[in-house]
Structure formats: C-alpha cells, structure tokens
Coordinates of C-alpha atoms in Angstrom, one line a residue:
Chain A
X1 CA 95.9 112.9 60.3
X2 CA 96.1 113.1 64.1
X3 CA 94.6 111.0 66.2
X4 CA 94.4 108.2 68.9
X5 CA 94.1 104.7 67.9
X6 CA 93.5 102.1 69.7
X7 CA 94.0 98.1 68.9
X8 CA 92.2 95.9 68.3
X9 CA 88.7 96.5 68.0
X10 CA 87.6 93.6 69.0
X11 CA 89.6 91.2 72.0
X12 CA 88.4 88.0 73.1
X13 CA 90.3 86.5 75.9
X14 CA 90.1 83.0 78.2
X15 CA 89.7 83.7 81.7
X16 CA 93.1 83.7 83.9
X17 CA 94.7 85.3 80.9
X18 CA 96.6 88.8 80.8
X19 CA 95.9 90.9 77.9
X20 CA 97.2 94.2 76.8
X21 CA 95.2 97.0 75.0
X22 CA 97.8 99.8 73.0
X23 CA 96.4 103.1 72.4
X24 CA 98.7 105.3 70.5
X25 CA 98.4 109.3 69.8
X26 CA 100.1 111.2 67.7
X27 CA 98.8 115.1 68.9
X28 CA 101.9 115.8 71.0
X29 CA 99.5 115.3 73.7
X30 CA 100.9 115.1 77.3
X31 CA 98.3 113.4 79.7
X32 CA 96.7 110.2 78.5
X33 CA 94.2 108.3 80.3
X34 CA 92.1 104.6 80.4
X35 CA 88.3 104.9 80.6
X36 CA 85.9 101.4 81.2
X37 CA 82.5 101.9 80.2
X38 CA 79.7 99.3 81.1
X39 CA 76.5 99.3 79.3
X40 CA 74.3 101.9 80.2
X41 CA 76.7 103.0 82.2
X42 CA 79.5 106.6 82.1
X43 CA 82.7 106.3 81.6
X44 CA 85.2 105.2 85.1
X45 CA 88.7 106.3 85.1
X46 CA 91.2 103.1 85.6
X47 CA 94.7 105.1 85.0
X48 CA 95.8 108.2 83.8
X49 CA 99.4 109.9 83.3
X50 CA 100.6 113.7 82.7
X51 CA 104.1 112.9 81.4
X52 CA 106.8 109.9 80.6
X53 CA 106.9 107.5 83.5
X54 CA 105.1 109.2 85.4
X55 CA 101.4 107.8 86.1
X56 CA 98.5 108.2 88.9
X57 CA 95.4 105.5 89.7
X58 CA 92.0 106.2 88.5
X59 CA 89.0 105.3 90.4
X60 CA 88.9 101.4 89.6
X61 CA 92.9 100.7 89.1
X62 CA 92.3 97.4 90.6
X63 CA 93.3 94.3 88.3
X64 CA 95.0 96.8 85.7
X65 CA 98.4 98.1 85.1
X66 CA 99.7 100.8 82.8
X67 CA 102.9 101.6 81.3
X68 CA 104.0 105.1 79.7
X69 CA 107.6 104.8 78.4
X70 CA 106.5 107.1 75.5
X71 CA 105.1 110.5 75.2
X72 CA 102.8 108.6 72.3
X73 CA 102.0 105.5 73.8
X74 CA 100.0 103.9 77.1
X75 CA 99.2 100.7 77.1
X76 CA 96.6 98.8 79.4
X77 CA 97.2 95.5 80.5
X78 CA 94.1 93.5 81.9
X79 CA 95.6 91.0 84.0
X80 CA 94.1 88.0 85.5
X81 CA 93.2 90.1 88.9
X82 CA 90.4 91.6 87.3
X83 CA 87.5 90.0 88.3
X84 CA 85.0 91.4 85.7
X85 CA 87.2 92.9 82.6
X86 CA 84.0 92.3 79.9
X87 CA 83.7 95.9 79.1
X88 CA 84.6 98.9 76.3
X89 CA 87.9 100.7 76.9
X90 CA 88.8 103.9 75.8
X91 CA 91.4 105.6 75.6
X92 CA 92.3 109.8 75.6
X93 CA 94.5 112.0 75.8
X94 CA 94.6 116.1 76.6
X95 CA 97.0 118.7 76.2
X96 CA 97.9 118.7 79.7
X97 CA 96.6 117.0 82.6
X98 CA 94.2 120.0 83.4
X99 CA 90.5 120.7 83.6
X100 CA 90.8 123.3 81.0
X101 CA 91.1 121.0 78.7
X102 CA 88.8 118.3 76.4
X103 CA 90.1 115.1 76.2
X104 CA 90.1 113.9 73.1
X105 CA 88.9 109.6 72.3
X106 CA 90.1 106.9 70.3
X107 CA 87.7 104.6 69.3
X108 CA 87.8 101.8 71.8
X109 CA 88.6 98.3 72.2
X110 CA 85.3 95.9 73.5
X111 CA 87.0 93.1 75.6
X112 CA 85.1 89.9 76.0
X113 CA 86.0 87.4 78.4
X114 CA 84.8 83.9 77.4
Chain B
X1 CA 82.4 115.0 96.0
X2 CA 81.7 116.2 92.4
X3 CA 79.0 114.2 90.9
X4 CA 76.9 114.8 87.5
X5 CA 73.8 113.3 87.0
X6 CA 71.9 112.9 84.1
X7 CA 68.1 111.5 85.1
X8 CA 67.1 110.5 81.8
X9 CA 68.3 107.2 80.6
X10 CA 66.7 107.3 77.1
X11 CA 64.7 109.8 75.1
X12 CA 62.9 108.9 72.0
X13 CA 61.6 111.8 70.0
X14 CA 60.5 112.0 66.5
X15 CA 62.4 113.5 64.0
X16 CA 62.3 117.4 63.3
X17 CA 61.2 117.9 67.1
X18 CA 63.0 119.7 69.5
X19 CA 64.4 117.7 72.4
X20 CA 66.5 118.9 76.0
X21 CA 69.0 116.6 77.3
X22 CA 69.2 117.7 81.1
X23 CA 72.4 117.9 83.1
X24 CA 72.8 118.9 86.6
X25 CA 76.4 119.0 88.8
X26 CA 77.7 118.6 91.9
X27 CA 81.0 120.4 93.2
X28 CA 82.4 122.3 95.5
X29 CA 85.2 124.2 93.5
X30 CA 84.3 127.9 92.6
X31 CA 86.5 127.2 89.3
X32 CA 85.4 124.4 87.2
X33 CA 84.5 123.3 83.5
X34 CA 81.8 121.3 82.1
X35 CA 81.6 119.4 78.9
X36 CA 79.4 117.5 76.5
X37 CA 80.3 114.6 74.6
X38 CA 78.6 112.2 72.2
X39 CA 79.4 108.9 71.6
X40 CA 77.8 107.2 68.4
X41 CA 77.1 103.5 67.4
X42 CA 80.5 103.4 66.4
X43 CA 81.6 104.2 70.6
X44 CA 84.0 106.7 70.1
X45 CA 83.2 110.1 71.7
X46 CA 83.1 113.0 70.6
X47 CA 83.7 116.5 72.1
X48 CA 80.9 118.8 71.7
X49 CA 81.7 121.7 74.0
X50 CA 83.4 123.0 77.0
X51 CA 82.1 126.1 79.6
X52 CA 83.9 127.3 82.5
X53 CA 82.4 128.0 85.3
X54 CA 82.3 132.1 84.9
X55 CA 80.7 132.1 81.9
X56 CA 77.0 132.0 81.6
X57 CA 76.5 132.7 78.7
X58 CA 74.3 130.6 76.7
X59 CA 76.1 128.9 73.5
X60 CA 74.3 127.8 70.2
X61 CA 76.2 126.0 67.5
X62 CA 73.8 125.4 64.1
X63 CA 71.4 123.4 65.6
X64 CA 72.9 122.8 68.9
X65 CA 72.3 125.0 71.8
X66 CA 73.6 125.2 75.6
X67 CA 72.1 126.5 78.8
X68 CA 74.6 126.7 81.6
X69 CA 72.7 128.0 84.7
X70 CA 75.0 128.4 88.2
X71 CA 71.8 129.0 90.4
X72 CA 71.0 125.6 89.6
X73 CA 74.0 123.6 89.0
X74 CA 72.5 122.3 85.5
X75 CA 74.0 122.7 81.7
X76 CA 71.5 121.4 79.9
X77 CA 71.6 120.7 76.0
X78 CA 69.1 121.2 73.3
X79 CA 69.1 120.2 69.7
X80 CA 66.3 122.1 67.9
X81 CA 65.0 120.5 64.5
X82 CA 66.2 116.8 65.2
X83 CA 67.3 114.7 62.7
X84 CA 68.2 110.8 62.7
X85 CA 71.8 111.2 62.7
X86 CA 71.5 112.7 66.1
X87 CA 70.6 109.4 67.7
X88 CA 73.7 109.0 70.2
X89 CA 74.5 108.3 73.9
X90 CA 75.2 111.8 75.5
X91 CA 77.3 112.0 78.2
X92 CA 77.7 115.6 80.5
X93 CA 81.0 115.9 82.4
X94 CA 82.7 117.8 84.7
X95 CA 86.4 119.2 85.9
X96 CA 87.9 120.9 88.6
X97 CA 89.9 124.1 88.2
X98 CA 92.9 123.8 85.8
X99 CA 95.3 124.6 89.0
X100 CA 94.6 121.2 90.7
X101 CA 96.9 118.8 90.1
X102 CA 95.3 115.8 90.0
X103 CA 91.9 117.2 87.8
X104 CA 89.8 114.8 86.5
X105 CA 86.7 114.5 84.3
X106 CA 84.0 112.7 86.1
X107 CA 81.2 111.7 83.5
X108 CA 77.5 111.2 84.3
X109 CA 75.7 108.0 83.2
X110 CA 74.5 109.6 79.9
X111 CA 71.5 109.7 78.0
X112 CA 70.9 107.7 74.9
X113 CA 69.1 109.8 72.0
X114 CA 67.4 108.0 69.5
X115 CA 65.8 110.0 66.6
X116 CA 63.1 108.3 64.7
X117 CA 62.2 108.8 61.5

C-alpha cells in the first residue's frame, strides 16, 4: 500500500543528545515537509523540500536540520540546539510543492526529552 | 499575513446532534485553497477536503458538509447526525495560489471534537 511512515513511534532522548526522525514515502511524491505540533496547539512548519537536494526553512528551522538525498526519504535531525524538542512530529508529503495540492501525513513520532 | 483561526478550542456535543466547527481566514491572495483535516487519537491526520478560492459552492459528503463563504473569510464544517467516532482534533488550513513558489499550508490551532455517547 502507499504511504508515509514515519520511525519510531515513540523516541526518548537525554538532553544535549542529537536524534534523527526518518519518514519515508513511497507515492512518488515530490515535496516533503516536517510539522511540530504542541499540545493544543496547530501544526508549525520546521523544513520542507520540492525536489532531491534541494530544501527551504519552515517557520521554526531553528535547532533542526534536514536532509533529502532521496526522492523517498527526509529525515529530521533534532540536534542539541533545540531548546524545547518535547513535541509530536509529522511528516508529509504532496505531489508538488503547490497549494493545489493536500498533503498527505504519516503518523508521527512523539519525542520526549528526559 | 495569512492567518486561520479557529475560536473554539473544544466542543462537546452529544451524540446524534448536529454540531458546526467554525473557520475563518486571513489572506491577501485572490487565488488560494482551504482545507480540512482531522487528526484522531492515533495523531495522524487526515485529509478531509480541499476548496479553491472561486468556488463557492457548498460541499456535503454523507454526513459531512462544507460552507465556504468569501464575504466573510469563513469555511466552516458541519457534521449532521454525530456519532462517537467523530470525536477528533480538527484542524482548518490554508494555501496560497499554486503559482507561488514557496506555498505553504498554514494551519489554525484546531478544534477538538468529542462526541459523547
């Protein structure tokens, strides 16, 4: 089936460690993006991309950094710059990087910092 | 700046009523598209529908229904005959014209549903 995944589920990390979140699609979508959600809160844009190596800054980019080597993949790292990472990411993706278009979610990774 | 705001926080209606989840936008494109999504217990959300901004039309979808009114920047939702399963955070979003080049979805603070038997 096609989809976007997104590993782990769960993530726990110490403070003053880096982690990385994968998200993976498989719809031959183009533009991928990184959403943080607090509680109670909308969704924020932290990074998107509309092709291979090729990516812009969301609105809160700080203390992240994204790679897109692959059509199918963009990782997230949350490095140690982030002063408040304790949130639910999701990931998308669309069929272009276009307002036309839905974006379509993966199911999220909560990140607790302990 | 394009903004959406969605003034309720939570709703709590009892199932079988009818309940409006209000919506209104801010932009100043002439060309843009709004969205609802719903994101279940389980977080992931889901794409309910998409209107562009020349089309005012009102939508209905089973139970679902859609009223998209320029005049006064809102796109509000309505599920007629709740039922439990509808309990959800929704969220209203909006997008500038597909010719920008750097369009994004800005999402309003959403509005949690919860059905009760």
């Amino acid at each position: 089936d096609g989809g976007i995944t997104q590993s782990p589920k769960y993530l726990f990390r110490k403070e003053g460690q880096n982690v990385t979140l994968s998200c993976e699609q498989n719809l031959n979508h183009d533009a991928m993006y990184w959403y943080r959600q607090d509680p109670g809160q909308g969704l924020r844009l932290i990074y998107y991309s509309q092709i291979v190596n090729d990516f812009q800054k969301g609105d809160i980019a700080e203390g992240y950094s994204v790679s897109r080597e692959k059509k199918e993949s963009f990782p997230l790292t949350v490095t140690s710059a982030q002063k408040n990472p304790t949130a639910f990411y999701l990931c998308a993706s669309s069929l272009r990087e276009s307002g036309s278009n839905e974006q379509f979610f993966g199911p999220g990774t909560r990140l607790t910092v302990l | 700046a394009q903004k959406v705001t969605q003034a309720q926080t939570e709703i709590s209606v009892v199932e079988k009523e009818d309940v409006t989840l209000d919506c209104v936008y801010e932009t100043r494109d002439t060309t843009y598209y709004l969205f609802w999504y719903k994101q279940p217990p389980s977080g992931e959300l889901v794409f309910l529908i998409r209107r562009n901004s020349f089309d005012e039309q009102n939508e209905i979808s089973g139970r679902y229904s859609w009223n998209f009114q320029k005049s006064t920047s809102s796109f509000n939702f309505t599920i007629t005959a709740s039922q439990v399963v509808d309990s959800a955070v929704y969220f209203c979003a909006l997008s500038e014209s597909a010719y920008s080049s750097a369009s994004k979805i800005i999402f309003g603070s959403g509005t949690r549903l919860s059905i009760r038997p």
